[in-house]
PDB file of C-alpha atoms in Angstrom:
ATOM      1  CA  UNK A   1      20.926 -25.293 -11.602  1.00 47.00           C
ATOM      2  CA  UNK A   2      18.977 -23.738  -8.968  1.00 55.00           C
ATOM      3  CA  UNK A   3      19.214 -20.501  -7.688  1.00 57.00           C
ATOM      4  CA  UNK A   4      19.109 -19.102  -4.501  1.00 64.00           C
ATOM      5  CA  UNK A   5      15.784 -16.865  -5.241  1.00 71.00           C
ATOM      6  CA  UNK A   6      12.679 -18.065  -6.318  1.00 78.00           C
ATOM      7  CA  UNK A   7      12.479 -15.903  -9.442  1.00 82.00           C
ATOM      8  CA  UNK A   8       9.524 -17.760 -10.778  1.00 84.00           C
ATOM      9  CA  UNK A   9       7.403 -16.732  -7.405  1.00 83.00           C
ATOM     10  CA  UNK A  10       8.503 -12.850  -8.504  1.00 86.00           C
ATOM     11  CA  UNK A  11       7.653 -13.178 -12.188  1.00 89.00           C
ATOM     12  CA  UNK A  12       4.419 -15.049 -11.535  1.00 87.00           C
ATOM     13  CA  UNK A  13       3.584 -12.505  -8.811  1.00 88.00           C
ATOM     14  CA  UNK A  14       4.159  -9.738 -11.312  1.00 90.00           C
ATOM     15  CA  UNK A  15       2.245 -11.359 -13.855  1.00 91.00           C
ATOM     16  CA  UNK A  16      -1.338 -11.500 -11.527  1.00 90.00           C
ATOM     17  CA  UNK A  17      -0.757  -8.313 -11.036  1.00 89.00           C
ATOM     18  CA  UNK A  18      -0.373  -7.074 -14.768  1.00 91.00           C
ATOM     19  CA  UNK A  19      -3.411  -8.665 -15.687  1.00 92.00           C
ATOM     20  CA  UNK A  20      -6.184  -8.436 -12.961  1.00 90.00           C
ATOM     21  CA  UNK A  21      -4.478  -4.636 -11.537  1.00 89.00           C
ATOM     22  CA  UNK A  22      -5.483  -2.166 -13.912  1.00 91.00           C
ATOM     23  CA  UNK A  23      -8.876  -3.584 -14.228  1.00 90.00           C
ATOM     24  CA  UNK A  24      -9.405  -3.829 -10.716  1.00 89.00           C
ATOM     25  CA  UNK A  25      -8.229  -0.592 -10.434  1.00 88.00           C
ATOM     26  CA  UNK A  26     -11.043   0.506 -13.093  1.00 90.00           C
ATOM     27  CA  UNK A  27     -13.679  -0.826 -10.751  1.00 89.00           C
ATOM     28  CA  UNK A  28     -14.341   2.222  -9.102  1.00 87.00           C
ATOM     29  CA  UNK A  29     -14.630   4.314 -12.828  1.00 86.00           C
ATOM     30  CA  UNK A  30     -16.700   1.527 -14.137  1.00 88.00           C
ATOM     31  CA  UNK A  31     -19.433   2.196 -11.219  1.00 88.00           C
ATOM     32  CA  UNK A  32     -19.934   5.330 -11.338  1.00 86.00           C
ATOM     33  CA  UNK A  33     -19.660   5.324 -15.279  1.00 83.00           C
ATOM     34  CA  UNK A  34     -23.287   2.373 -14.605  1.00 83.00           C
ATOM     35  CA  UNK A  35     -24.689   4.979 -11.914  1.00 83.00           C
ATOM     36  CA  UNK A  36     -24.290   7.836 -14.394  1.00 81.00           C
ATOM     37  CA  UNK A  37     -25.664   5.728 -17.059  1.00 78.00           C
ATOM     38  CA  UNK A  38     -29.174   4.476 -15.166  1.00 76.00           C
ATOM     39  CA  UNK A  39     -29.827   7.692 -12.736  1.00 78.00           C
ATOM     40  CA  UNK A  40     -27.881  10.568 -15.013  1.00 71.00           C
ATOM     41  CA  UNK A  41     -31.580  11.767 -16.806  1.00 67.00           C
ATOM     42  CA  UNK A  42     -30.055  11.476 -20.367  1.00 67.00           C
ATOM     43  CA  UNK A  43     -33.346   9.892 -21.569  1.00 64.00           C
ATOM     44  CA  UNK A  44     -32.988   6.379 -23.522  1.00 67.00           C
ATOM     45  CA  UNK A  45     -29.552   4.185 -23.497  1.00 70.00           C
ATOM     46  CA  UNK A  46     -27.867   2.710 -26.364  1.00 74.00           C
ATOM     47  CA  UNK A  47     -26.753  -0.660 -25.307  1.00 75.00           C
ATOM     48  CA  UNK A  48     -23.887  -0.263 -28.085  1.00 79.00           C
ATOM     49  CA  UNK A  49     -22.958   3.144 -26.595  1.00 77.00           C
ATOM     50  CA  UNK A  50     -22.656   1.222 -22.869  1.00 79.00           C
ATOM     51  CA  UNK A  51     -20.431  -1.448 -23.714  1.00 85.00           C
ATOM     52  CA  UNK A  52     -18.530   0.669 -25.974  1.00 86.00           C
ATOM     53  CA  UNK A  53     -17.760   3.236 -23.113  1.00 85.00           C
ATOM     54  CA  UNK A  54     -16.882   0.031 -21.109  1.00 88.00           C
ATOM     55  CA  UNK A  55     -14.520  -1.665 -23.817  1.00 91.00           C
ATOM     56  CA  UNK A  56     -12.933   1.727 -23.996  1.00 90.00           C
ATOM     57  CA  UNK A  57     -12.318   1.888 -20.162  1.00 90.00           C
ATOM     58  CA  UNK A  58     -10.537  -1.341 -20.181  1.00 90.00           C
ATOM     59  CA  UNK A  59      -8.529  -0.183 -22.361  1.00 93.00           C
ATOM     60  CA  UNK A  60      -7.147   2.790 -21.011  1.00 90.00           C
ATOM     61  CA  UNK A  61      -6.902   0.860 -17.865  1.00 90.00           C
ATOM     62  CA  UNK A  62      -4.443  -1.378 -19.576  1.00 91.00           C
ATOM     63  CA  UNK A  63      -3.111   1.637 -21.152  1.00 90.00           C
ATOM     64  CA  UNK A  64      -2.169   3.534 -18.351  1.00 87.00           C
ATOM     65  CA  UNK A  65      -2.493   1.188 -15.690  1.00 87.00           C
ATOM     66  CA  UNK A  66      -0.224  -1.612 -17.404  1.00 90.00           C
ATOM     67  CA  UNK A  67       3.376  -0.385 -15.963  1.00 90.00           C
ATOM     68  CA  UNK A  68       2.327   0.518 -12.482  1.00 89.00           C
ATOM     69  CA  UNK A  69       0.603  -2.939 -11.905  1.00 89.00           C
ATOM     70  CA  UNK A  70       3.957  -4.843 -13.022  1.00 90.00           C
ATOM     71  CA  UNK A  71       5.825  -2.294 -11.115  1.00 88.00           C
ATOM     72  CA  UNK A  72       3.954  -3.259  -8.132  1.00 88.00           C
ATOM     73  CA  UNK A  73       3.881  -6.819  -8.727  1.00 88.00           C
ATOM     74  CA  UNK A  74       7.479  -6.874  -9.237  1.00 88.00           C
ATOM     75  CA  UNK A  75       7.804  -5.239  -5.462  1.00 88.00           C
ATOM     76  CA  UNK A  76       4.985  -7.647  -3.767  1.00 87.00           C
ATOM     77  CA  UNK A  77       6.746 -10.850  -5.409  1.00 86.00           C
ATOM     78  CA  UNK A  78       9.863  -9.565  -3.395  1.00 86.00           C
ATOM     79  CA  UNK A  79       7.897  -8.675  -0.293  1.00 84.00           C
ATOM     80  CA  UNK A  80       6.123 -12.054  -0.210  1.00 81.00           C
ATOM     81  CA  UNK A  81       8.852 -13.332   0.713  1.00 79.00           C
ATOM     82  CA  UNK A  82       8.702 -11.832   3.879  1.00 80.00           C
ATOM     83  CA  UNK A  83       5.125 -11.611   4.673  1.00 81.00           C
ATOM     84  CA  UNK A  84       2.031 -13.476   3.988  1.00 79.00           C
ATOM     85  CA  UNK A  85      -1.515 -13.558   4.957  1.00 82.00           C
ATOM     86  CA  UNK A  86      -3.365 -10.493   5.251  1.00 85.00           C
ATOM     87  CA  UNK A  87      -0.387  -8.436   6.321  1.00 85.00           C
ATOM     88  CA  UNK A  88       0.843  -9.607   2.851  1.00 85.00           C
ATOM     89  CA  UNK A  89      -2.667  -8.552   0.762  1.00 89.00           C
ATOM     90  CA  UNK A  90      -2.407  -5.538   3.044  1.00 90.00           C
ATOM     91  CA  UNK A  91       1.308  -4.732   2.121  1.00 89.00           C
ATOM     92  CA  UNK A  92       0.036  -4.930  -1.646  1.00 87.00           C
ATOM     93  CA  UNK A  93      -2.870  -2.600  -1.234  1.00 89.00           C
ATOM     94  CA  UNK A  94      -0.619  -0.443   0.137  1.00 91.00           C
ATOM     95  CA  UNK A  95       2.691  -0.803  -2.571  1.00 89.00           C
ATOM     96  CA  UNK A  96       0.134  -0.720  -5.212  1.00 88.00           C
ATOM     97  CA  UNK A  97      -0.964   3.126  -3.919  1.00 88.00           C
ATOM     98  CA  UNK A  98       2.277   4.201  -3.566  1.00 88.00           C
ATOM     99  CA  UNK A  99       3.561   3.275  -6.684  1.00 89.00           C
ATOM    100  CA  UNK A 100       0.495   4.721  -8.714  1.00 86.00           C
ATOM    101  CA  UNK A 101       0.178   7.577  -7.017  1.00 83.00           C
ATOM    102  CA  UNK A 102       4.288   8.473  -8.014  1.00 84.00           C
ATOM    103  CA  UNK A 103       3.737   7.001 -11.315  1.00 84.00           C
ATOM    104  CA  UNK A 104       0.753   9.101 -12.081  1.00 79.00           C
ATOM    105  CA  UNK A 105       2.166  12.506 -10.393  1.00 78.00           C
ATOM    106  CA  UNK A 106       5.029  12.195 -12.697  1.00 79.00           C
ATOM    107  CA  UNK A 107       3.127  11.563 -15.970  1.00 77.00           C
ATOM    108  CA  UNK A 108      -0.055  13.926 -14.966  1.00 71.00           C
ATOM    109  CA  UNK A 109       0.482  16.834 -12.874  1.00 67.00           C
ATOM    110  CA  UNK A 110       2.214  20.143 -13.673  1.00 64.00           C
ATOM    111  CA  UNK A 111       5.715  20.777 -11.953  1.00 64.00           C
ATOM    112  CA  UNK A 112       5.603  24.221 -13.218  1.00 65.00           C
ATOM    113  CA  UNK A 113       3.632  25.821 -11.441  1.00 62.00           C
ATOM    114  CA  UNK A 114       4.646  24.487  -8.237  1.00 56.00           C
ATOM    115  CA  UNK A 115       1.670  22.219  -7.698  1.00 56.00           C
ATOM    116  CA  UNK A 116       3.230  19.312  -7.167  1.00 54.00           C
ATOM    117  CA  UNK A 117       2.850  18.775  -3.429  1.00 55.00           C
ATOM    118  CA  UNK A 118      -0.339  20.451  -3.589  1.00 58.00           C
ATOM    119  CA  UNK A 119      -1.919  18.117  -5.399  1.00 63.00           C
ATOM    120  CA  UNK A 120      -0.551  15.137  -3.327  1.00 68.00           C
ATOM    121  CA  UNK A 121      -3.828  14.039  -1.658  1.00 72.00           C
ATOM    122  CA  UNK A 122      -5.922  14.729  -4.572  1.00 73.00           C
ATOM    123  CA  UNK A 123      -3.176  12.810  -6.910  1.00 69.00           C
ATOM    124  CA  UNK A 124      -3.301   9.906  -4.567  1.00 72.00           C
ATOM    125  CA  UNK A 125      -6.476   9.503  -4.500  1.00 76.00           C
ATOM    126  CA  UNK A 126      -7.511   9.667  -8.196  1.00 78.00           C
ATOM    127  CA  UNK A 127      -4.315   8.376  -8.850  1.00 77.00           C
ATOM    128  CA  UNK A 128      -3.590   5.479  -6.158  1.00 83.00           C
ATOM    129  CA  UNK A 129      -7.674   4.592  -5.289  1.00 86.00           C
ATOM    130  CA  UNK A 130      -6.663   2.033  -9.126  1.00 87.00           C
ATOM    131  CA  UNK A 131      -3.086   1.280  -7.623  1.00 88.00           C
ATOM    132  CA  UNK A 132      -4.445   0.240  -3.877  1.00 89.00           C
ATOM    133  CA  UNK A 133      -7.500  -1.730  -5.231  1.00 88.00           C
ATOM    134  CA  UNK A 134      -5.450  -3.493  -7.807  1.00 88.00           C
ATOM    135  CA  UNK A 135      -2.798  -4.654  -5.050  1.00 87.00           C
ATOM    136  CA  UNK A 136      -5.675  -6.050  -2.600  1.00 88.00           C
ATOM    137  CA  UNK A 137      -7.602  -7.773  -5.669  1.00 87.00           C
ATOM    138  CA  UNK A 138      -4.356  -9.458  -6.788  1.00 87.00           C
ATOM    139  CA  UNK A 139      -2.898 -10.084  -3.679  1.00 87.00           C
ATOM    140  CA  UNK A 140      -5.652 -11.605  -2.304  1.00 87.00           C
ATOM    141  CA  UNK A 141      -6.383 -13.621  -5.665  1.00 87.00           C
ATOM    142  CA  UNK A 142      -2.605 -15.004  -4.859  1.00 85.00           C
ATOM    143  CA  UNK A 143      -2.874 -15.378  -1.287  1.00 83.00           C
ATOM    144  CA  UNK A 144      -6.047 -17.278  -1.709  1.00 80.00           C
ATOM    145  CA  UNK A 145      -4.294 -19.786  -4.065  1.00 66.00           C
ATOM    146  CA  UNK A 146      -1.543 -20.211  -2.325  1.00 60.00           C
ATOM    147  CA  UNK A 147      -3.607 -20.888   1.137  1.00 47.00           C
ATOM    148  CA  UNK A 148      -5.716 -23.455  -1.126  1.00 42.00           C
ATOM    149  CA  UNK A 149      -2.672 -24.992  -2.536  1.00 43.00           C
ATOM    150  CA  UNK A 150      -0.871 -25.570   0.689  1.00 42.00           C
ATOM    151  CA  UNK A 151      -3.672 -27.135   2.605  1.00 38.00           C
TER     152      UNK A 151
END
């Protein structure tokens, strides 16, 4: 029986993302954690202490970075339906910001005191910066298959 959506496009979509998003996303922590680590002045580096600090950012990118991936994977497996190409990888980028930035405002800033559309551009930038580099990385890892695949 074959149905009328191509469910297995969505679910492998969402899959790429869930597994190269949230350490894509960790990129940017992961350089400046190296640049603090060679030009921060703190004398003599424990190699152990590096990878450590490393190991432990991949995890909390998984950690925290685990639902909004699959939530945006689940969203760019429906919208590659429509696009493709770069608008596609763009489209990602983009639904991978969004939906960190929300995800993250809802689990890390304080409604009480108002701040919650205060914080917005902060919020989506520490926030989405994971979400929108996570989109293009996958994205582009699946558009680049696909355009290999078809040719």
């Amino acid at each position: 029986m074959k149905l009328g959506f191509p469910w297995r496009q969505v679910l492998g979509t969402t899959l790429v993302f869930a597994v190269l998003g949230p350490l894509a996303g960790a990129l940017p922590w992961a350089a400046m954690m190296l640049y603090e680590t060679i030009h921060g002045g703190h004398g003599a580096v424990d190699f152990n202490s590096v990878v450590g600090s490393f190991l432990g950012l991949a995890f909390f990118a998984y950690l925290f970075g685990l639902i909004p991936a699959a939530l945006a994977g689940i969203v760019a497996g429906f919208a590659r339906q429509r696009w493709s190409g770069w608008r596609w990888v763009l489209a990602c980028a983009f639904i991978g910001l969004g939906v960190a930035t929300v995800y993250g405002m809802v689990l890390f800033v304080d409604r009480r005191d108002g701040a919650f559309g205060s914080n917005l551009l902060q919020a989506a930038f520490i926030l989405g910066m994971p979400g929108f580099l996570g989109g293009a990385l996958a994205s582009a890892v699946l558009a680049r298959g696909k355009a290999t695949t078809s040719s």
